[in-house]
């Protein structure tokens, strides 16, 4: 039996636009207007103007019930009744002997069900919820990530280390990584997250700057040399210490760098093989694009110490990622392990912590603690949950989810959660549960022996609830997934009054 099974469901070809609007409470309707709720009509739904959160479209389905409005006027479940309904499901043998669960009122934070809420468990990919909250808090959802090329040899590197075609010195241009590992190989797509910034656009700018003699002097230069400066991985790709070679070999993640094309994938497949050094692979692709535009790039692209790149070096070109809020949503929706690790490193760098996997996990924990999240018992070994050894409490997960419901800055975290029966890692789950399909939004987590689910749901009375179920000694994955799905479906169906 392999150590791990796939962490992510295949990307759904269609999806629903799911908007949680908080204006004195949440408003929820079916897909004819906005969601959460079962999709009922064609043509595809269009989201309300706020929040501007990406979703997706699914084929029309038969008319179904409209989810009642959710807000502060809806009654909260009665804790005793909630325990009657969920208690037997949480005791399912499929969840094994080591488990915990919490249900809370998302709008007030009141805990309605506590099953060993403070007991640490291995979280698998639900750990990404903390990384997402930290990224939104520290980096800001509106910020974008630059990928630039600057002119000038790093200090200490000979200007004439490689000759140009006429025997003269070849100027150096440096690809400076800024944390965008979702670059497109071609032109950028302003409507996309993966590929919002395109290498072809960057090559266009660089070639035009070189042809025009950017800042003094490269017009007509016979050749250039290309270097990569990566502040997130200065000496080469980094790998969290608890990842195994199989995690990368099987395509669950790439070794982490601060720039990459489609997270280092070598083919379009989700679990594609990854470039050994995604930053150098991006530089090689850029070199080919520059050559196609008449720029003679001599020699091979090489790494250089980012600390040696001259301050104020002329910028020959720059492209920018989608906003961090959109990147966070993407990372959560498809459970992108590499993307989560990069977000963690960016949080560390912005916080003044060491830019290492260990520094990232410490910075993530500190950032969510500053938001008021209970972090007792929280110990992360990576920013994605891919590796073994992390510990999270159900209380911490529900705290993050509740704060995302109440605090606008964290709202993209909820908007990025997979939707039951429709999107992301929940696309193939809960689709046959009418009360849950399109209503449950949750982050999944799966490792061998570990199954988790944490998210939000509007219950039958219209109250928005946050929940988390963690189990880290499950006998088998599929029955455990079915068991946590049963809990989520029961919560969606139960007014529990």
Short mmCIF file of C-alpha atoms in Angstrom, two decimals:
data_model
loop_
_atom_site.label_atom_id
_atom_site.label_comp_id
_atom_site.label_asym_id
_atom_site.label_seq_id
_atom_site.Cartn_x
_atom_site.Cartn_y
_atom_site.Cartn_z
CA UNK A 1 0.00 0.00 0.00
CA UNK A 2 1.51 3.38 -0.87
CA UNK A 3 2.26 5.75 1.97
CA UNK A 4 -0.22 8.31 0.79
CA UNK A 5 -3.15 8.49 -1.52
CA UNK A 6 -4.01 11.53 -3.66
CA UNK A 7 -4.59 14.65 -1.62
CA UNK A 8 -6.85 16.37 -4.12
CA UNK A 9 -9.82 15.46 -6.22
CA UNK A 10 -9.44 16.30 -9.93
CA UNK A 11 -10.35 19.83 -10.73
CA UNK A 12 -14.00 20.06 -11.50
CA UNK A 13 -14.76 21.04 -15.06
CA UNK A 14 -17.65 23.05 -13.75
CA UNK A 15 -18.42 24.76 -10.48
CA UNK A 16 -20.76 27.14 -8.78
CA UNK A 17 -20.23 30.74 -7.76
CA UNK A 18 -20.60 30.54 -4.02
CA UNK A 19 -20.81 33.90 -2.28
CA UNK A 20 -21.13 34.46 1.44
CA UNK A 21 -22.19 38.08 1.88
CA UNK A 22 -21.89 39.53 5.33
CA UNK A 23 -23.93 42.69 5.77
CA UNK A 24 -25.56 42.34 9.16
CA UNK A 25 -25.57 38.58 8.47
CA UNK A 26 -25.11 36.17 5.61
CA UNK A 27 -27.53 35.95 2.71
CA UNK A 28 -27.72 32.62 0.92
CA UNK A 29 -29.78 31.63 -2.10
CA UNK A 30 -29.72 28.99 -4.77
CA UNK A 31 -27.73 29.21 -7.97
CA UNK A 32 -30.33 31.23 -9.81
CA UNK A 33 -29.10 34.16 -7.73
CA UNK A 34 -26.10 33.50 -5.51
CA UNK A 35 -25.17 30.50 -3.44
CA UNK A 36 -24.62 28.41 -1.20
CA UNK A 37 -27.47 26.14 -2.11
CA UNK A 38 -28.29 23.46 -4.66
CA UNK A 39 -27.77 24.57 -8.24
CA UNK A 40 -31.11 24.67 -9.93
CA UNK A 41 -31.16 26.61 -13.15
CA UNK A 42 -29.54 27.46 -16.47
CA UNK A 43 -28.01 29.64 -17.81
CA UNK A 44 -25.09 29.62 -15.39
CA UNK A 45 -25.39 31.86 -12.34
CA UNK A 46 -23.66 35.19 -12.03
CA UNK A 47 -22.28 36.31 -8.70
CA UNK A 48 -23.44 39.45 -6.97
CA UNK A 49 -20.94 42.30 -7.38
CA UNK A 50 -19.59 41.84 -3.83
CA UNK A 51 -17.58 39.91 -2.83
CA UNK A 52 -15.83 39.48 -6.18
CA UNK A 53 -14.92 35.84 -5.59
CA UNK A 54 -14.21 33.35 -8.37
CA UNK A 55 -16.40 30.30 -8.66
CA UNK A 56 -17.33 28.10 -11.56
CA UNK A 57 -20.27 26.82 -13.47
CA UNK A 58 -21.98 23.46 -13.63
CA UNK A 59 -24.60 22.05 -16.00
CA UNK A 60 -28.20 22.76 -15.15
CA UNK A 61 -29.81 20.37 -12.67
CA UNK A 62 -33.49 19.73 -11.91
CA UNK A 63 -35.16 22.40 -9.80
CA UNK A 64 -34.67 21.94 -6.09
CA UNK A 65 -35.33 23.75 -2.85
CA UNK A 66 -33.92 27.19 -2.21
CA UNK A 67 -31.68 27.48 0.80
CA UNK A 68 -33.22 29.78 3.40
CA UNK A 69 -31.49 33.05 4.17
CA UNK A 70 -28.71 32.74 6.73
CA UNK A 71 -28.07 35.43 9.28
CA UNK A 72 -28.32 36.54 12.85
CA UNK A 73 -32.10 36.25 12.82
CA UNK A 74 -31.96 32.49 12.20
CA UNK A 75 -31.95 30.43 15.40
CA UNK A 76 -28.78 28.62 16.44
CA UNK A 77 -28.96 24.88 17.09
CA UNK A 78 -29.64 23.70 20.63
CA UNK A 79 -26.43 22.06 21.89
CA UNK A 80 -28.16 19.08 23.49
CA UNK A 81 -30.11 18.31 20.34
CA UNK A 82 -26.99 18.78 18.23
CA UNK A 83 -25.17 16.21 20.35
CA UNK A 84 -28.06 13.76 19.95
CA UNK A 85 -27.80 14.00 16.18
CA UNK A 86 -24.02 14.12 15.72
CA UNK A 87 -22.85 12.03 18.68
CA UNK A 88 -23.56 8.62 17.10
CA UNK A 89 -21.96 9.72 13.81
CA UNK A 90 -18.81 10.91 15.56
CA UNK A 91 -18.60 7.56 17.35
CA UNK A 92 -18.51 5.65 14.04
CA UNK A 93 -15.84 2.90 14.12
CA UNK A 94 -14.60 4.13 10.74
CA UNK A 95 -13.18 7.22 12.47
CA UNK A 96 -11.00 5.12 14.74
CA UNK A 97 -10.13 5.75 18.37
CA UNK A 98 -8.35 9.11 18.01
CA UNK A 99 -10.74 11.85 16.96
CA UNK A 100 -12.15 15.21 17.92
CA UNK A 101 -14.85 17.54 16.65
CA UNK A 102 -16.21 21.04 17.20
CA UNK A 103 -19.29 22.87 15.93
CA UNK A 104 -19.62 26.60 16.59
CA UNK A 105 -21.91 29.44 15.63
CA UNK A 106 -19.81 31.15 12.98
CA UNK A 107 -21.29 34.59 13.62
CA UNK A 108 -20.87 34.66 17.42
CA UNK A 109 -18.11 32.12 18.03
CA UNK A 110 -20.25 30.24 20.57
CA UNK A 111 -19.23 26.59 20.76
CA UNK A 112 -22.28 24.36 20.31
CA UNK A 113 -20.58 20.95 20.35
CA UNK A 114 -17.22 20.09 21.85
CA UNK A 115 -15.75 16.62 21.42
CA UNK A 116 -12.22 16.95 22.82
CA UNK A 117 -11.86 20.29 21.02
CA UNK A 118 -8.42 21.06 22.46
CA UNK A 119 -6.89 17.66 21.75
CA UNK A 120 -4.18 17.90 19.07
CA UNK A 121 -4.45 15.66 16.01
CA UNK A 122 -2.63 15.39 12.72
CA UNK A 123 -4.59 17.66 10.38
CA UNK A 124 -3.41 16.69 6.88
CA UNK A 125 -4.42 19.39 4.39
CA UNK A 126 -6.78 21.21 6.74
CA UNK A 127 -3.54 22.83 7.98
CA UNK A 128 -3.76 25.00 4.85
CA UNK A 129 -6.54 26.95 6.57
CA UNK A 130 -4.02 28.42 9.01
CA UNK A 131 -1.57 29.23 6.21
CA UNK A 132 -4.35 30.90 4.23
CA UNK A 133 -5.41 33.01 7.20
CA UNK A 134 -1.80 34.01 7.87
CA UNK A 135 -1.22 34.99 4.23
CA UNK A 136 -4.34 37.15 4.13
CA UNK A 137 -3.42 38.77 7.44
CA UNK A 138 0.26 39.45 6.78
CA UNK A 139 0.45 39.90 3.00
CA UNK A 140 -3.01 41.37 2.42
CA UNK A 141 -5.53 39.97 -0.02
CA UNK A 142 -5.16 42.81 -2.52
CA UNK A 143 -1.38 42.53 -2.85
CA UNK A 144 0.18 40.90 -5.91
CA UNK A 145 3.45 39.01 -6.36
CA UNK A 146 6.02 40.41 -8.82
CA UNK A 147 8.25 38.50 -11.20
CA UNK A 148 10.82 40.83 -12.70
CA UNK A 149 13.99 40.94 -14.75
CA UNK A 150 16.67 43.48 -13.87
CA UNK A 151 19.89 44.52 -15.57
CA UNK A 152 23.27 44.23 -13.91
CA UNK A 153 25.78 41.59 -12.90
CA UNK A 154 25.56 40.43 -9.29
CA UNK A 155 28.44 41.75 -7.20
CA UNK A 156 31.50 39.57 -7.53
CA UNK A 157 30.46 38.01 -10.85
CA UNK A 158 32.80 38.90 -13.72
CA UNK A 159 31.09 40.90 -16.42
CA UNK A 160 32.94 38.95 -19.12
CA UNK A 161 32.54 35.45 -17.67
CA UNK A 162 30.97 34.40 -20.95
CA UNK A 163 31.68 36.16 -24.20
CA UNK A 164 29.08 37.36 -26.62
CA UNK A 165 28.93 36.45 -30.26
CA UNK A 166 31.48 39.14 -31.17
CA UNK A 167 33.87 38.23 -28.36
CA UNK A 168 32.80 41.15 -26.17
CA UNK A 169 31.41 41.02 -22.66
CA UNK A 170 27.85 39.77 -22.28
CA UNK A 171 25.70 41.87 -19.93
CA UNK A 172 23.83 40.01 -17.19
CA UNK A 173 20.09 40.06 -16.76
CA UNK A 174 18.58 38.62 -13.58
CA UNK A 175 15.19 36.95 -13.17
CA UNK A 176 14.08 38.00 -9.68
CA UNK A 177 11.58 35.70 -8.00
CA UNK A 178 8.75 37.28 -6.04
CA UNK A 179 6.67 34.29 -4.99
CA UNK A 180 4.53 33.68 -8.09
CA UNK A 181 4.68 29.94 -8.78
CA UNK A 182 1.55 30.05 -10.96
CA UNK A 183 3.11 31.78 -13.97
CA UNK A 184 1.80 30.93 -17.40
CA UNK A 185 4.24 29.74 -20.04
CA UNK A 186 2.71 32.06 -22.65
CA UNK A 187 0.82 35.33 -22.49
CA UNK A 188 -0.88 36.21 -19.23
CA UNK A 189 -4.61 35.72 -18.79
CA UNK A 190 -6.26 38.54 -16.81
CA UNK A 191 -9.22 36.30 -15.99
CA UNK A 192 -7.13 33.44 -14.58
CA UNK A 193 -5.29 32.72 -11.35
CA UNK A 194 -2.94 30.11 -12.80
CA UNK A 195 -1.32 32.06 -15.60
CA UNK A 196 -2.50 35.55 -14.61
CA UNK A 197 1.11 36.59 -15.25
CA UNK A 198 2.75 35.14 -18.36
CA UNK A 199 6.40 34.56 -19.19
CA UNK A 200 5.76 35.60 -22.79
CA UNK A 201 4.65 39.05 -21.61
CA UNK A 202 7.76 39.31 -19.46
CA UNK A 203 9.92 38.31 -22.44
CA UNK A 204 8.22 40.97 -24.58
CA UNK A 205 9.06 43.68 -22.05
CA UNK A 206 12.64 42.53 -21.57
CA UNK A 207 13.34 42.25 -25.30
CA UNK A 208 11.87 45.72 -25.90
CA UNK A 209 13.94 47.22 -23.07
CA UNK A 210 17.14 45.63 -24.34
CA UNK A 211 16.46 46.80 -27.88
CA UNK A 212 15.87 50.31 -26.62
CA UNK A 213 19.00 50.52 -24.52
CA UNK A 214 17.46 50.39 -21.05
CA UNK A 215 19.18 52.75 -18.63
CA UNK A 216 22.35 53.30 -20.43
CA UNK A 217 23.50 51.02 -22.73
CA UNK A 218 22.47 47.57 -23.83
CA UNK A 219 20.99 48.53 -27.19
CA UNK A 220 22.71 46.43 -29.80
CA UNK A 221 24.46 44.27 -27.18
CA UNK A 222 25.50 41.02 -28.88
CA UNK A 223 24.28 38.76 -26.07
CA UNK A 224 23.14 38.58 -22.48
CA UNK A 225 23.64 36.10 -19.69
CA UNK A 226 20.66 35.04 -17.56
CA UNK A 227 20.72 34.52 -13.81
CA UNK A 228 18.00 33.69 -11.25
CA UNK A 229 17.81 35.42 -7.86
CA UNK A 230 15.32 33.72 -5.56
CA UNK A 231 14.90 35.22 -2.07
CA UNK A 232 12.62 32.35 -1.01
CA UNK A 233 15.12 29.66 -2.04
CA UNK A 234 18.49 31.43 -2.32
CA UNK A 235 20.69 28.37 -2.84
CA UNK A 236 18.24 26.04 -4.55
CA UNK A 237 14.86 24.40 -4.09
CA UNK A 238 13.75 23.78 -0.52
CA UNK A 239 11.75 20.86 0.82
CA UNK A 240 10.06 20.72 4.23
CA UNK A 241 11.88 18.15 6.36
CA UNK A 242 8.84 15.90 6.79
CA UNK A 243 8.17 15.51 3.07
CA UNK A 244 9.35 12.27 1.51
CA UNK A 245 10.90 11.78 -1.93
CA UNK A 246 7.66 10.09 -2.96
CA UNK A 247 5.65 13.22 -2.26
CA UNK A 248 7.48 14.99 -5.07
CA UNK A 249 8.03 11.95 -7.29
CA UNK A 250 4.29 11.20 -7.31
CA UNK A 251 3.43 14.78 -8.22
CA UNK A 252 1.77 15.79 -4.94
CA UNK A 253 4.08 18.82 -4.80
CA UNK A 254 7.17 20.39 -6.30
CA UNK A 255 10.31 21.26 -4.42
CA UNK A 256 9.71 24.83 -3.36
CA UNK A 257 11.08 27.89 -5.16
CA UNK A 258 9.96 31.50 -5.40
CA UNK A 259 9.13 31.41 -9.11
CA UNK A 260 7.70 28.64 -11.29
CA UNK A 261 5.50 27.96 -14.27
CA UNK A 262 2.31 26.15 -13.15
CA UNK A 263 3.92 25.04 -9.88
CA UNK A 264 6.74 23.33 -11.74
CA UNK A 265 4.58 20.88 -13.67
CA UNK A 266 6.18 19.31 -16.73
CA UNK A 267 2.82 18.25 -18.20
CA UNK A 268 -0.71 19.64 -17.73
CA UNK A 269 -1.78 16.73 -15.50
CA UNK A 270 -2.67 17.51 -11.91
CA UNK A 271 -0.21 14.98 -10.51
CA UNK A 272 2.34 15.67 -13.20
CA UNK A 273 6.07 15.15 -12.74
CA UNK A 274 7.73 18.35 -11.53
CA UNK A 275 10.88 20.15 -12.58
CA UNK A 276 13.77 19.38 -10.20
CA UNK A 277 14.35 23.13 -9.85
CA UNK A 278 11.18 24.99 -10.88
CA UNK A 279 12.95 28.37 -10.74
CA UNK A 280 15.68 27.29 -13.17
CA UNK A 281 13.03 25.67 -15.38
CA UNK A 282 11.21 29.02 -15.51
CA UNK A 283 14.48 30.75 -16.37
CA UNK A 284 15.16 28.26 -19.16
CA UNK A 285 11.68 28.90 -20.55
CA UNK A 286 12.28 32.65 -20.38
CA UNK A 287 15.61 32.23 -22.20
CA UNK A 288 13.86 30.38 -25.03
CA UNK A 289 11.24 33.13 -25.27
CA UNK A 290 13.92 35.82 -25.38
CA UNK A 291 15.80 33.98 -28.12
CA UNK A 292 12.58 33.80 -30.13
CA UNK A 293 12.45 37.60 -29.83
CA UNK A 294 15.96 38.09 -31.15
CA UNK A 295 17.85 38.24 -27.86
CA UNK A 296 20.97 36.04 -27.83
CA UNK A 297 21.02 34.41 -24.40
CA UNK A 298 24.41 32.75 -24.08
CA UNK A 299 25.28 29.90 -21.78
CA UNK A 300 22.90 28.31 -19.31
CA UNK A 301 20.75 30.09 -16.80
CA UNK A 302 22.28 29.86 -13.34
CA UNK A 303 21.32 30.78 -9.81
CA UNK A 304 22.89 33.77 -8.12
CA UNK A 305 22.73 35.00 -4.55
CA UNK A 306 19.81 37.48 -4.37
CA UNK A 307 21.75 39.51 -1.80
CA UNK A 308 24.36 40.30 -4.46
CA UNK A 309 21.95 41.76 -7.03
CA UNK A 310 22.72 45.49 -7.18
CA UNK A 311 20.24 47.66 -5.32
CA UNK A 312 18.30 49.84 -7.71
CA UNK A 313 19.19 47.72 -10.74
CA UNK A 314 17.23 48.89 -13.80
CA UNK A 315 14.03 46.90 -14.28
CA UNK A 316 13.75 45.52 -17.82
CA UNK A 317 10.32 43.97 -17.32
CA UNK A 318 7.85 42.91 -14.67
CA UNK A 319 4.63 40.89 -14.49
CA UNK A 320 2.38 40.42 -11.47
CA UNK A 321 0.32 37.56 -10.12
CA UNK A 322 -3.35 37.50 -9.33
CA UNK A 323 -4.14 39.13 -5.97
CA UNK A 324 -3.10 37.09 -2.94
CA UNK A 325 -6.77 36.59 -2.09
CA UNK A 326 -7.27 34.78 -5.41
CA UNK A 327 -4.09 32.75 -4.90
CA UNK A 328 -5.32 31.72 -1.44
CA UNK A 329 -8.65 30.64 -2.88
CA UNK A 330 -6.88 28.59 -5.54
CA UNK A 331 -4.59 26.92 -2.99
CA UNK A 332 -7.56 25.92 -0.85
CA UNK A 333 -9.82 24.84 -3.68
CA UNK A 334 -7.36 22.45 -5.32
CA UNK A 335 -5.28 21.79 -2.17
CA UNK A 336 -2.10 23.05 -3.80
CA UNK A 337 0.75 21.90 -1.55
CA UNK A 338 3.50 23.83 -3.33
CA UNK A 339 1.42 27.01 -3.34
CA UNK A 340 0.75 26.68 0.38
CA UNK A 341 4.45 26.30 1.13
CA UNK A 342 5.28 29.42 -0.89
CA UNK A 343 2.60 31.39 0.98
CA UNK A 344 4.18 30.24 4.23
CA UNK A 345 7.62 31.42 3.11
CA UNK A 346 6.18 34.77 2.02
CA UNK A 347 4.56 35.17 5.45
CA UNK A 348 7.92 34.40 7.08
CA UNK A 349 9.75 36.91 4.90
CA UNK A 350 7.18 39.66 5.51
CA UNK A 351 7.23 38.95 9.25
CA UNK A 352 11.00 39.09 9.56
CA UNK A 353 11.23 35.39 10.40
CA UNK A 354 13.82 33.06 8.83
CA UNK A 355 12.79 32.27 5.26
CA UNK A 356 12.87 28.52 5.75
CA UNK A 357 10.13 25.87 6.10
CA UNK A 358 10.63 26.01 9.87
CA UNK A 359 10.52 29.80 9.90
CA UNK A 360 7.37 29.68 7.81
CA UNK A 361 5.46 27.40 10.18
CA UNK A 362 6.44 29.56 13.15
CA UNK A 363 5.37 32.73 11.33
CA UNK A 364 2.04 31.18 10.32
CA UNK A 365 1.32 30.12 13.90
CA UNK A 366 2.22 33.57 15.22
CA UNK A 367 0.08 35.33 12.60
CA UNK A 368 -3.09 33.40 13.41
CA UNK A 369 -2.43 33.76 17.14
CA UNK A 370 -2.39 37.54 16.62
CA UNK A 371 -5.88 37.22 15.10
CA UNK A 372 -7.07 35.64 18.34
CA UNK A 373 -6.99 32.00 17.23
CA UNK A 374 -6.37 29.54 20.07
CA UNK A 375 -3.01 27.97 19.19
CA UNK A 376 -2.43 25.84 22.28
CA UNK A 377 -1.48 22.41 20.99
CA UNK A 378 -0.75 23.70 17.47
CA UNK A 379 2.58 22.54 16.02
CA UNK A 380 3.14 22.63 12.26
CA UNK A 381 5.91 20.78 10.42
CA UNK A 382 5.05 22.39 7.07
CA UNK A 383 2.65 24.98 5.70
CA UNK A 384 0.58 22.56 3.62
CA UNK A 385 -0.18 19.54 5.80
CA UNK A 386 1.47 17.24 3.28
CA UNK A 387 4.16 15.98 5.64
CA UNK A 388 3.70 13.90 8.76
CA UNK A 389 3.95 15.22 12.29
CA UNK A 390 1.86 18.39 12.39
CA UNK A 391 -0.65 18.79 15.20
CA UNK A 392 -3.78 20.93 15.14
CA UNK A 393 -6.84 21.17 17.31
CA UNK A 394 -10.40 21.25 16.05
CA UNK A 395 -10.81 24.40 18.16
CA UNK A 396 -8.06 26.20 16.23
CA UNK A 397 -9.61 25.28 12.89
CA UNK A 398 -13.07 26.46 13.93
CA UNK A 399 -11.58 29.66 15.35
CA UNK A 400 -10.01 30.40 11.94
CA UNK A 401 -13.24 29.65 10.10
CA UNK A 402 -15.33 31.75 12.46
CA UNK A 403 -13.00 34.70 12.18
CA UNK A 404 -13.15 34.41 8.40
CA UNK A 405 -16.95 34.64 8.67
CA UNK A 406 -16.78 37.71 10.88
CA UNK A 407 -13.75 39.56 9.51
CA UNK A 408 -13.77 40.86 5.94
CA UNK A 409 -9.99 40.64 5.56
CA UNK A 410 -10.16 36.86 5.96
CA UNK A 411 -13.31 36.34 3.86
CA UNK A 412 -11.45 34.87 0.82
CA UNK A 413 -10.63 31.88 2.99
CA UNK A 414 -14.32 30.91 3.00
CA UNK A 415 -14.76 31.75 -0.66
CA UNK A 416 -11.94 29.36 -1.58
CA UNK A 417 -13.31 26.35 0.28
CA UNK A 418 -14.32 23.42 -1.94
CA UNK A 419 -18.09 23.06 -2.37
CA UNK A 420 -19.78 19.74 -1.68
CA UNK A 421 -20.61 17.87 -4.88
CA UNK A 422 -19.32 20.69 -7.07
CA UNK A 423 -15.78 21.99 -6.76
CA UNK A 424 -12.25 21.13 -5.79
CA UNK A 425 -11.52 18.26 -3.44
CA UNK A 426 -15.25 17.98 -2.57
CA UNK A 427 -16.41 17.74 -6.19
CA UNK A 428 -16.86 13.97 -5.94
CA UNK A 429 -18.20 13.95 -2.38
CA UNK A 430 -21.66 14.59 -0.91
CA UNK A 431 -23.16 15.03 -4.35
CA UNK A 432 -25.93 12.58 -3.51
CA UNK A 433 -26.84 14.38 -0.28
CA UNK A 434 -29.50 17.00 -1.19
CA UNK A 435 -29.06 18.87 2.08
CA UNK A 436 -25.29 19.08 1.67
CA UNK A 437 -24.66 19.49 -2.08
CA UNK A 438 -23.77 23.10 -2.77
CA UNK A 439 -24.26 23.98 0.91
CA UNK A 440 -21.29 22.45 2.71
CA UNK A 441 -18.01 24.28 2.03
CA UNK A 442 -15.02 22.59 3.59
CA UNK A 443 -11.31 21.89 3.39
CA UNK A 444 -10.52 18.22 3.16
CA UNK A 445 -7.50 16.42 4.55
CA UNK A 446 -6.22 12.93 3.78
CA UNK A 447 -3.04 11.07 4.66
CA UNK A 448 -2.67 7.39 5.34
CA UNK A 449 -4.43 6.93 8.67
CA UNK A 450 -5.65 10.53 8.73
CA UNK A 451 -8.98 11.98 7.62
CA UNK A 452 -10.18 15.49 8.37
CA UNK A 453 -12.86 17.93 7.25
CA UNK A 454 -13.25 21.55 8.37
CA UNK A 455 -15.56 24.18 6.96
CA UNK A 456 -18.85 26.03 7.14
CA UNK A 457 -22.46 25.13 6.47
CA UNK A 458 -25.81 26.86 6.60
CA UNK A 459 -28.10 24.55 8.55
CA UNK A 460 -31.76 23.82 7.87
CA UNK A 461 -32.84 26.81 9.96
CA UNK A 462 -30.52 29.15 8.09
CA UNK A 463 -27.76 29.56 10.69
CA UNK A 464 -24.14 29.68 9.52
CA UNK A 465 -22.08 27.13 11.45
CA UNK A 466 -18.37 26.36 11.48
CA UNK A 467 -17.25 22.79 12.09
CA UNK A 468 -14.15 20.61 12.18
CA UNK A 469 -13.68 16.85 12.47
CA UNK A 470 -10.19 15.39 12.91
CA UNK A 471 -9.35 11.68 13.01
CA UNK A 472 -5.77 10.46 12.86
CA UNK A 473 -5.98 6.73 13.51
CA UNK A 474 -8.54 5.66 10.94
CA UNK A 475 -8.54 2.01 9.86
CA UNK A 476 -9.19 2.83 6.18
CA UNK A 477 -9.50 6.04 4.18
CA UNK A 478 -12.72 5.59 2.21
CA UNK A 479 -14.95 4.58 5.15
CA UNK A 480 -13.46 7.43 7.20
CA UNK A 481 -14.21 9.94 4.44
CA UNK A 482 -17.78 8.65 4.30
CA UNK A 483 -18.05 9.04 8.07
CA UNK A 484 -16.92 12.68 8.14
CA UNK A 485 -19.16 13.39 5.16
CA UNK A 486 -22.07 11.94 7.14
CA UNK A 487 -21.34 14.41 9.93
CA UNK A 488 -21.33 17.36 7.51
CA UNK A 489 -24.53 16.21 5.80
CA UNK A 490 -26.32 15.75 9.12
CA UNK A 491 -25.24 19.21 10.22
CA UNK A 492 -26.61 20.72 7.00
CA UNK A 493 -29.93 18.89 7.37
CA UNK A 494 -30.43 19.54 11.06
CA UNK A 495 -31.98 22.66 12.53
CA UNK A 496 -31.48 20.81 15.80
CA UNK A 497 -34.03 22.75 17.78
#
